[in-house]
Coordinates of C-alpha atoms and ligand atoms in Angstrom, one line a residue:
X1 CA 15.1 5.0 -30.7
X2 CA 12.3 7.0 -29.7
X3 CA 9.4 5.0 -28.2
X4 CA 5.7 5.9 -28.8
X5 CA 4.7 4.0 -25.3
X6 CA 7.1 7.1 -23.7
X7 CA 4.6 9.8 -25.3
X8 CA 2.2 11.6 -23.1
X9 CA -1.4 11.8 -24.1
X10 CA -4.2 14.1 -23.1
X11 CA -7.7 12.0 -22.4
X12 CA -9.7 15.5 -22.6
X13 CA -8.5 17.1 -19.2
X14 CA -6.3 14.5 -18.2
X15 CA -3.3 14.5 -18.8
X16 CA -0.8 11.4 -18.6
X17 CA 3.1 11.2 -18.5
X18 CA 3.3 8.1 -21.1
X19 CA 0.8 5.5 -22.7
X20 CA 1.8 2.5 -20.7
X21 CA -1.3 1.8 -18.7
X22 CA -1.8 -0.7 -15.7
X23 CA -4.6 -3.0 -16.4
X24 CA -7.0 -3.9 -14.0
X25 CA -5.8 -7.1 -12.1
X26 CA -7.9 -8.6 -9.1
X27 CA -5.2 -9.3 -6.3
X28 CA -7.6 -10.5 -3.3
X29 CA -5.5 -8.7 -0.4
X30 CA -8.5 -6.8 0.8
X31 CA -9.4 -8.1 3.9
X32 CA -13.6 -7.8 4.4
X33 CA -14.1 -6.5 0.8
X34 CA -12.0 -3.2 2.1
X35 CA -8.9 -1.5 0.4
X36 CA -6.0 -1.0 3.2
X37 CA -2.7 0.3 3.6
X38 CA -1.2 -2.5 1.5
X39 CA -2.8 -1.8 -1.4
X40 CA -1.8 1.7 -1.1
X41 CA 1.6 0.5 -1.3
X42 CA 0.9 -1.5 -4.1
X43 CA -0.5 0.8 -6.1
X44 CA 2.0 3.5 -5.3
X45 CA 4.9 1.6 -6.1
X46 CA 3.3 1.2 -9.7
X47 CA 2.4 5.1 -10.3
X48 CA 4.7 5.7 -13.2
X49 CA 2.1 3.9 -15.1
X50 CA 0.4 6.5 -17.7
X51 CA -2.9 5.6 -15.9
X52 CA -3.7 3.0 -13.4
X53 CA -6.8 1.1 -13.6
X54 CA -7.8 -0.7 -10.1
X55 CA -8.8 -4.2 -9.7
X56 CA -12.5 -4.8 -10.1
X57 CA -14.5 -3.4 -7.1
X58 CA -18.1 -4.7 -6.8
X59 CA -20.4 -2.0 -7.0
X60 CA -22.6 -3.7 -4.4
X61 CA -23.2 -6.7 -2.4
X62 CA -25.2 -8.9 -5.0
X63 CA -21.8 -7.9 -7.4
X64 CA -19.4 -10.3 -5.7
X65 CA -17.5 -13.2 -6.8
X66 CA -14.2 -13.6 -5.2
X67 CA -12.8 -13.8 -1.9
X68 CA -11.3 -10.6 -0.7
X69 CA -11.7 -8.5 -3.2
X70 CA -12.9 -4.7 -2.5
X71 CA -16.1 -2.9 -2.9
X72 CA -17.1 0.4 -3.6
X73 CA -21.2 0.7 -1.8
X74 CA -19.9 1.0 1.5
X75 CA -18.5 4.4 3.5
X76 CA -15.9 2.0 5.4
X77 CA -14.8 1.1 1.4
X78 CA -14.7 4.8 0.1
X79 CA -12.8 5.3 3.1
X80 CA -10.7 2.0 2.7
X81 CA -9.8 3.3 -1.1
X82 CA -8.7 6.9 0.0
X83 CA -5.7 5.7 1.5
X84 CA -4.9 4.2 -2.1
X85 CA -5.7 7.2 -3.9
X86 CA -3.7 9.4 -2.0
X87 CA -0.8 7.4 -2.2
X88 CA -0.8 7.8 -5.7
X89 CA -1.5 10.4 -6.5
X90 CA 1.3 11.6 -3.6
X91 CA 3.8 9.9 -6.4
X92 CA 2.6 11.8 -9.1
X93 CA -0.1 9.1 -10.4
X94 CA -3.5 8.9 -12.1
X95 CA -6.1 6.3 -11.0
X96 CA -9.1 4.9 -12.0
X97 CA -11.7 2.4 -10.2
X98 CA -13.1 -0.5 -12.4
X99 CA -17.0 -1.1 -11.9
X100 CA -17.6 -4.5 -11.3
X101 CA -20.4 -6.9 -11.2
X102 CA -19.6 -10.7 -11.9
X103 CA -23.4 -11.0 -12.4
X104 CA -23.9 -15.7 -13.0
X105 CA -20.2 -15.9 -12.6
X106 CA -20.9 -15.4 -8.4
X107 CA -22.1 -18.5 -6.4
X108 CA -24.9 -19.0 -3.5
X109 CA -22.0 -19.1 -0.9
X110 CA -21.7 -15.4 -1.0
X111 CA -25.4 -14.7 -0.4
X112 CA -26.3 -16.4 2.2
X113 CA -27.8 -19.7 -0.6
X114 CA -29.2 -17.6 -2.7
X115 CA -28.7 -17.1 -6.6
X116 CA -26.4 -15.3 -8.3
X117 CA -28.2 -13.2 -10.8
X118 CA -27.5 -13.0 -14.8
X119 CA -29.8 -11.7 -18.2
X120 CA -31.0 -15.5 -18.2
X121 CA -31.2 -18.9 -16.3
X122 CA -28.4 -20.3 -17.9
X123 CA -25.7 -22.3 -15.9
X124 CA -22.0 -21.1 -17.3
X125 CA -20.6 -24.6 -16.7
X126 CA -17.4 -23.1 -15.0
X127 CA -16.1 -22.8 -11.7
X128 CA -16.9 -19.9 -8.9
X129 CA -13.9 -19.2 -6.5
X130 CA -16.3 -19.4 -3.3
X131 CA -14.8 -18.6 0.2
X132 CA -14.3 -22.9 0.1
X133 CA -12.4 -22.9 -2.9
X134 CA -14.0 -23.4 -6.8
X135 CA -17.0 -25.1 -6.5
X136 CA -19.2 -25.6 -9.6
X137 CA -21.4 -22.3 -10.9
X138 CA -24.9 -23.0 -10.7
X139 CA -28.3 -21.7 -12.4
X140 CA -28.7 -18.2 -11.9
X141 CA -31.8 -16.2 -11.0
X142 CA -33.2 -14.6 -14.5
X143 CA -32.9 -10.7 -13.5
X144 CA -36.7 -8.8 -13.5
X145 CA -36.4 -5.5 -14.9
X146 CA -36.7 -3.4 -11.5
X147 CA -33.6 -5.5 -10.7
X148 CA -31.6 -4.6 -13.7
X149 CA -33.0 -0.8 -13.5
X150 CA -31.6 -1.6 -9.7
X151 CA -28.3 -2.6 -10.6
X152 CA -27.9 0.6 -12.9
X153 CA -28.2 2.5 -9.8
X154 CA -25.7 0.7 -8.2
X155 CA -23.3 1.4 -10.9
X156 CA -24.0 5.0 -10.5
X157 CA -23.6 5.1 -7.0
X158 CA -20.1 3.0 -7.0
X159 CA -19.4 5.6 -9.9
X160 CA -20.0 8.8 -6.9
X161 CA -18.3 6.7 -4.3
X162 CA -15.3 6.0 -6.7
X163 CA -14.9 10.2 -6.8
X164 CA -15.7 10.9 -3.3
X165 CA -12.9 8.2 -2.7
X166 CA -10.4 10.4 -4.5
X167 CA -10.1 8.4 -8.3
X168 CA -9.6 10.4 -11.3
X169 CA -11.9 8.5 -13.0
X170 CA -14.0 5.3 -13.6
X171 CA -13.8 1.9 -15.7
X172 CA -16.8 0.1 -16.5
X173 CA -16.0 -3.5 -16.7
X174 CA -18.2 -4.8 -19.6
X175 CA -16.2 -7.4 -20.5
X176 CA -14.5 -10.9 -19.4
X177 CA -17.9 -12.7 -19.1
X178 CA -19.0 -10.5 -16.3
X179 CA -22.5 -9.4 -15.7
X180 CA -22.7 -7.1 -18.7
X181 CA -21.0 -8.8 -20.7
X182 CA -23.3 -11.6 -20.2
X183 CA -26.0 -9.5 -21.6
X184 CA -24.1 -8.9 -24.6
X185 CA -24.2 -12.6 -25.4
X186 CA -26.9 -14.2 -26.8
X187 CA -25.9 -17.7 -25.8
X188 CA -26.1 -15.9 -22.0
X189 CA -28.8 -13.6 -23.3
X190 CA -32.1 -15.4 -24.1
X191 CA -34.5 -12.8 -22.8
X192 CA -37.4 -11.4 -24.8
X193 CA -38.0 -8.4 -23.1
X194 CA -36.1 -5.2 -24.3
X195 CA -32.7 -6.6 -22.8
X196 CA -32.7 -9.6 -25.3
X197 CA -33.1 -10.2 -28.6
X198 CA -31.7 -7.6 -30.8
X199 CA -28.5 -6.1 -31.2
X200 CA -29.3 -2.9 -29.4
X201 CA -31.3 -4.5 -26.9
X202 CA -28.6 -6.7 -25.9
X203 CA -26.3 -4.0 -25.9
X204 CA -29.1 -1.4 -23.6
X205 CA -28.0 -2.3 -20.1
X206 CA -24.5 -0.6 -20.5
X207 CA -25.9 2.4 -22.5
X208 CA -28.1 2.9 -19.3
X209 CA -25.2 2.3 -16.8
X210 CA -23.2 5.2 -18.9
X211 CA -26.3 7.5 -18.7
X212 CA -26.6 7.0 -15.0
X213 CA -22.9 7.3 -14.4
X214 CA -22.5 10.6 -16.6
X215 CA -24.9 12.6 -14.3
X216 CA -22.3 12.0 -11.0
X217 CA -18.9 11.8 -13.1
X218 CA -18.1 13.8 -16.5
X219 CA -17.9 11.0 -19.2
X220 CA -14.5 12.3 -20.3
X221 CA -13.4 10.7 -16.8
X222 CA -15.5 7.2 -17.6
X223 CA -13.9 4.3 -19.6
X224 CA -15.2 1.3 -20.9
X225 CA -13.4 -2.3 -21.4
X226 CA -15.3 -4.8 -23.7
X227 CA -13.5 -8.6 -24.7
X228 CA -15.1 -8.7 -28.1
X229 CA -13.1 -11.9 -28.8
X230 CA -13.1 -13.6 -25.7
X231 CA -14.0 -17.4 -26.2
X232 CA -13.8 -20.3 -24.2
X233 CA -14.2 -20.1 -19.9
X234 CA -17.1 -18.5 -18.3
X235 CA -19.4 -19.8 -21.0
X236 CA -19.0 -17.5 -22.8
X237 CA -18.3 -18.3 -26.8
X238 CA -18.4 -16.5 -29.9
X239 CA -21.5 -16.8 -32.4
X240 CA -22.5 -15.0 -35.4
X241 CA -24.1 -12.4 -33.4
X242 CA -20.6 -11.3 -31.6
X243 CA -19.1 -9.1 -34.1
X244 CA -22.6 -7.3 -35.2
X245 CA -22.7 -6.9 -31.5
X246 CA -19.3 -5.3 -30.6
X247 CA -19.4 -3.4 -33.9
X248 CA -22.8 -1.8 -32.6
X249 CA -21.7 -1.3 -29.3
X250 CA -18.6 0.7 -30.8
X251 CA -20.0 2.4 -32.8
X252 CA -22.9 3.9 -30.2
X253 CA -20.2 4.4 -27.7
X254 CA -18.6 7.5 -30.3
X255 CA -22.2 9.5 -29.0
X256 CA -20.1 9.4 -25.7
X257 CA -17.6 11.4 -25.1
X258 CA -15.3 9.4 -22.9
X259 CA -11.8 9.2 -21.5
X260 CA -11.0 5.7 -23.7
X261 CA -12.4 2.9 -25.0
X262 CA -10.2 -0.6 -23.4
X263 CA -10.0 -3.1 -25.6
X264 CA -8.7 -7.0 -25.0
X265 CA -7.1 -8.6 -28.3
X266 CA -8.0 -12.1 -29.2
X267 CA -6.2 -15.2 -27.3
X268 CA -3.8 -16.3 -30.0
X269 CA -5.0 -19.8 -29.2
X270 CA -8.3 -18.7 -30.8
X271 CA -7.8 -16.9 -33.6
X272 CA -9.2 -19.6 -36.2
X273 CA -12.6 -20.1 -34.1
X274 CA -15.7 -19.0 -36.7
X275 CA -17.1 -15.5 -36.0
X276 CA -14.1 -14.6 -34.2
X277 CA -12.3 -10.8 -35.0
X278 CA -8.5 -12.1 -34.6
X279 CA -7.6 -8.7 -35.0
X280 CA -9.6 -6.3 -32.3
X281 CA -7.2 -3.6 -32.5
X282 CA -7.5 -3.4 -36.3
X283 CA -11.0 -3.7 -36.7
X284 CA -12.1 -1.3 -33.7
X285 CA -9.2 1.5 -34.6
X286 CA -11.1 3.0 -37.3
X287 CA -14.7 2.2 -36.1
X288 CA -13.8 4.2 -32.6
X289 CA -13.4 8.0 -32.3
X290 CA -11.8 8.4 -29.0
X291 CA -9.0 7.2 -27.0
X292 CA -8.2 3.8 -27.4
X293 CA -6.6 1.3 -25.2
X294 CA -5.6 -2.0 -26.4
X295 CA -3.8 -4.8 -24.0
X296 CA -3.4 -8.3 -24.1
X297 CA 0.0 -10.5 -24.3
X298 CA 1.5 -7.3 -25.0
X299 CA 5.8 -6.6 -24.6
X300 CA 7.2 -3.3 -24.8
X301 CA 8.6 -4.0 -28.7
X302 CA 4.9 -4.7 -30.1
X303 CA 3.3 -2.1 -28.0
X304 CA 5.8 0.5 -29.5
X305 CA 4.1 -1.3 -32.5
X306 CA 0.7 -1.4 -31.7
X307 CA 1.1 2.8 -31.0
X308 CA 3.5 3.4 -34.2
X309 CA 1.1 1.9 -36.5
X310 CA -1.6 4.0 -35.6
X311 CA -3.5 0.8 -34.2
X312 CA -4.2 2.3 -30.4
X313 CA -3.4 5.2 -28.6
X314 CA -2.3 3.2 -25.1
X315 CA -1.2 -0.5 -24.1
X316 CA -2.3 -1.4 -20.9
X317 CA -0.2 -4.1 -19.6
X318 CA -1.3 -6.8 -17.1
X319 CA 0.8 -9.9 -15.6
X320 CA 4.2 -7.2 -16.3
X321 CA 2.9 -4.8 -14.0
X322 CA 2.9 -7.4 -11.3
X323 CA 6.7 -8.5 -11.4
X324 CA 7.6 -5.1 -12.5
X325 CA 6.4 -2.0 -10.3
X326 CA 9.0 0.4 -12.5
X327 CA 8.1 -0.8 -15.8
X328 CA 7.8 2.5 -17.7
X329 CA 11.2 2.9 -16.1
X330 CA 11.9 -0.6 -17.5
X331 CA 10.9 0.2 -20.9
X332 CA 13.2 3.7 -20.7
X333 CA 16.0 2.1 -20.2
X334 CA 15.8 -1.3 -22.3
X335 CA 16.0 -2.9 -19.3
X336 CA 15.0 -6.8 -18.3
X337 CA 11.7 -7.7 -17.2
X338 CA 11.6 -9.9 -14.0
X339 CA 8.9 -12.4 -13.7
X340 CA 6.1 -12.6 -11.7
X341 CA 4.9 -15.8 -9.6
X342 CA 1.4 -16.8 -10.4
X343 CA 1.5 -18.6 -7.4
X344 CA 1.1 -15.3 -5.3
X345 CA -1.1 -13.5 -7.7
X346 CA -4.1 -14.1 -5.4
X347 CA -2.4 -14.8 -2.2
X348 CA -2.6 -13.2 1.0
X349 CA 0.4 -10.6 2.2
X350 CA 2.8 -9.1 0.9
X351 CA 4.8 -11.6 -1.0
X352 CA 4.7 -11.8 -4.4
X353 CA 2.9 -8.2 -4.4
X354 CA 5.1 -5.4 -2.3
X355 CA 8.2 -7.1 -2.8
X356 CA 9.2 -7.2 -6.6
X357 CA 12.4 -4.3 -6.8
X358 CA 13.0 -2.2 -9.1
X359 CA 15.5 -1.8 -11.1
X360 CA 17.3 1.2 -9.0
X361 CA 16.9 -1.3 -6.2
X362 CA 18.5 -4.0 -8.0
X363 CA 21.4 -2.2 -9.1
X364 CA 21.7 -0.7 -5.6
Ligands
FMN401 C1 -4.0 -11.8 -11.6 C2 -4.9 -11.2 -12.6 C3 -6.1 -10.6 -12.2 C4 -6.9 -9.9 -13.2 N1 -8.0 -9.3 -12.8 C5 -8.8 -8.5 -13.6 C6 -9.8 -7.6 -13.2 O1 -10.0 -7.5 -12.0 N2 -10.5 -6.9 -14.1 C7 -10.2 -7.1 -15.5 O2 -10.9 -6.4 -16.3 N3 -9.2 -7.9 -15.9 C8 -8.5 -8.6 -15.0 N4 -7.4 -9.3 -15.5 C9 -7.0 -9.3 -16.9 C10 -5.9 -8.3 -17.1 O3 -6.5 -6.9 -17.0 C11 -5.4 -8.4 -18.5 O4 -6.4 -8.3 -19.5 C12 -4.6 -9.7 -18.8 O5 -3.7 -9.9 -17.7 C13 -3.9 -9.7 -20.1 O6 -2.9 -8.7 -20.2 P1 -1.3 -9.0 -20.0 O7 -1.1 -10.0 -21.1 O8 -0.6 -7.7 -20.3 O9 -1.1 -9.6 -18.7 C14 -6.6 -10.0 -14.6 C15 -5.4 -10.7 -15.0 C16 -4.6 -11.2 -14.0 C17 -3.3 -11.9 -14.5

């Protein structure tokens, strides 16, 4: 049976070997905010993927929110991510940075006791994994506008960093209740400047961070990854303003032309909740003009689906990536999944990272 996840696909100049795409997944093994020679081996060990997307990188100091986790504003980080690039690319790979900023969702024991910033003063009510362990968010400082026109500079400058490092490409993370996200929502959103409010000035700051990244990368090498359903953790909830929102954002997003558009399906836990889109492959398919890359719970039989019904044009697969460096060779040869520890996802070393076999290995 032929698979659709097997296909290649062009993303304008790019060209990649199948559809199954790693999704970005924080793993906390860089020492000092810095990518090093284990992650190269991580990320090498996985470059049968279609595409890789990294783990979010903070675009500068103020971006942070997790313990060893790497950056992209500093020459010893471009330097850091080289190694990673080249050993990917040495295996035949494609890689792309994701953009981060975690905007409220940081905590005053990463900047010395100062605020975390966010579009408004509003508290998420969640935890912040501080260098002591979860402690409880707190109030963040409401962003002025030369701050927010700040932070779309440091987007743009991770974005030149990300190339001189060597990726093929950048993600913009705009979604999982990070900073821009947070301006999407207008629980997190009460500002009544033009970054609150409407719609489109809700949706501005990532229009701006695309218009300052196209003039250092070609947008057919940018992505974007939006959570239109998420609900529930980071404070973030749905509202009658979410679908309007995403919808909007969508739609502006076809004036772009960019490598893909990365979607996240709805939790199936959630999808009864008012004002939520259960279906976020379905609804943004047709709405969406480019690539498209869907993820979330997927297995190889339903993202054979997802691709065969004309749905999405890519799966990018998450926690399957982890336990399974070869899983496009997995998914060739019907073969069993192993399972990853959660335990070790965000532990230091090697274990539970480098030392998942594949199935050659295995059989060896
Ligand atoms: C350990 C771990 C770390 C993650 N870190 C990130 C991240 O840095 N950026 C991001 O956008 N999503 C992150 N995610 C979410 C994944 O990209 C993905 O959306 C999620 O795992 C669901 O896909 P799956 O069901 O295929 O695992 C992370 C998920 C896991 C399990």
């Amino acid at each position: 049976m032929s698979q659709p996840l097997l296909e290649p696909i062009k993303l304008h100049d790019l060209e990649l070997n199948n559809r199954v795409i790693m999704a970005p997944m924080t793993r906390s093994r860089a020492v000092g905010n810095v990518a090093n020679s284990l992650m190269a081996t991580y990320y090498a060990q996985r470059a049968s993927a279609g595409l890789i997307i990294s783990e979010g990188s903070q675009i500068s100091e103020q971006a942070v929110g997790y313990i060893n986790t790497p950056g992209i504003y500093s020459a010893e980080q471009v330097e850091g991510w080289k190694q990673v690039t080249d050993a990917v690319h040495k295996e035949g790979g494609k890689i792309f940075l994701q953009l981060w900023h975690v905007g409220r969702m940081s905590h005053p024991d990463f900047h010395g006791g100062k605020l975390p910033v966010a579009p408004s003063p509003i508290n998420p009510n969640d935890k912040a994994y501080t260098p002591e362990g979860f402690k409880d968010t707190v109030t963040p400082h409401e962003l002025t506008i030369p701050e927010i026109k700040q932070i779309v500079q440091d987007f743009k400058t991770a974005a030149r960093n990300a190339i001189d490092a060597g990726f093929d490409g950048v993600e913009v993370h705009a979604s999982n209740g990070y900073l821009l996200h947070q301006f999407f929502v207008s629980t997190a959103n009460v500002r009544t400047d033009e970054y609150g409010g409407s719609v489109k000035n809700r949706a501005r700051i990532l229009f701006e961070v695309l218009d300052a990244i196209r003039e250092v990368v070609p947008q057919h090498r940018i992505g974007v990854r939006l959570n239109p359903s998420m609900h529930g953790g980071f404070g973030i909830t749905v509202n009658e303003d979410t679908i309007p929102t995403f919808d909007y954002i969508v739609e502006q997003m076809n004036k772009y032309s960019l490598a893909y558009l990365h979607l996240t399906e709805a939790s199936p836990a959630n999808k009864d909740v008012p004002h939520i889109e259960p279906q976020v492959a379905k609804r943004y398919r047709p709405l969406y003009t480019g690539n498209l890359i869907i993820n979330g719970g997927f297995k190889q039989k339903t993202g054979n689906q997802v691709i065969a019904d004309g749905d999405a044009d890519m799966v990018a697969f998450g926690v399957p990536f982890i336990g399974n460096p070869d899983l496009v060779e997995r998914f060739a040869e019907n073969a069993e999944l192993q399972q990853a520890d959660p335990g070790k996802f965000y532990a230091p070393g090697p274990e539970g990272y480098v030392d998942y076999p594949t199935l050659a290995e295995v059989e060896a």
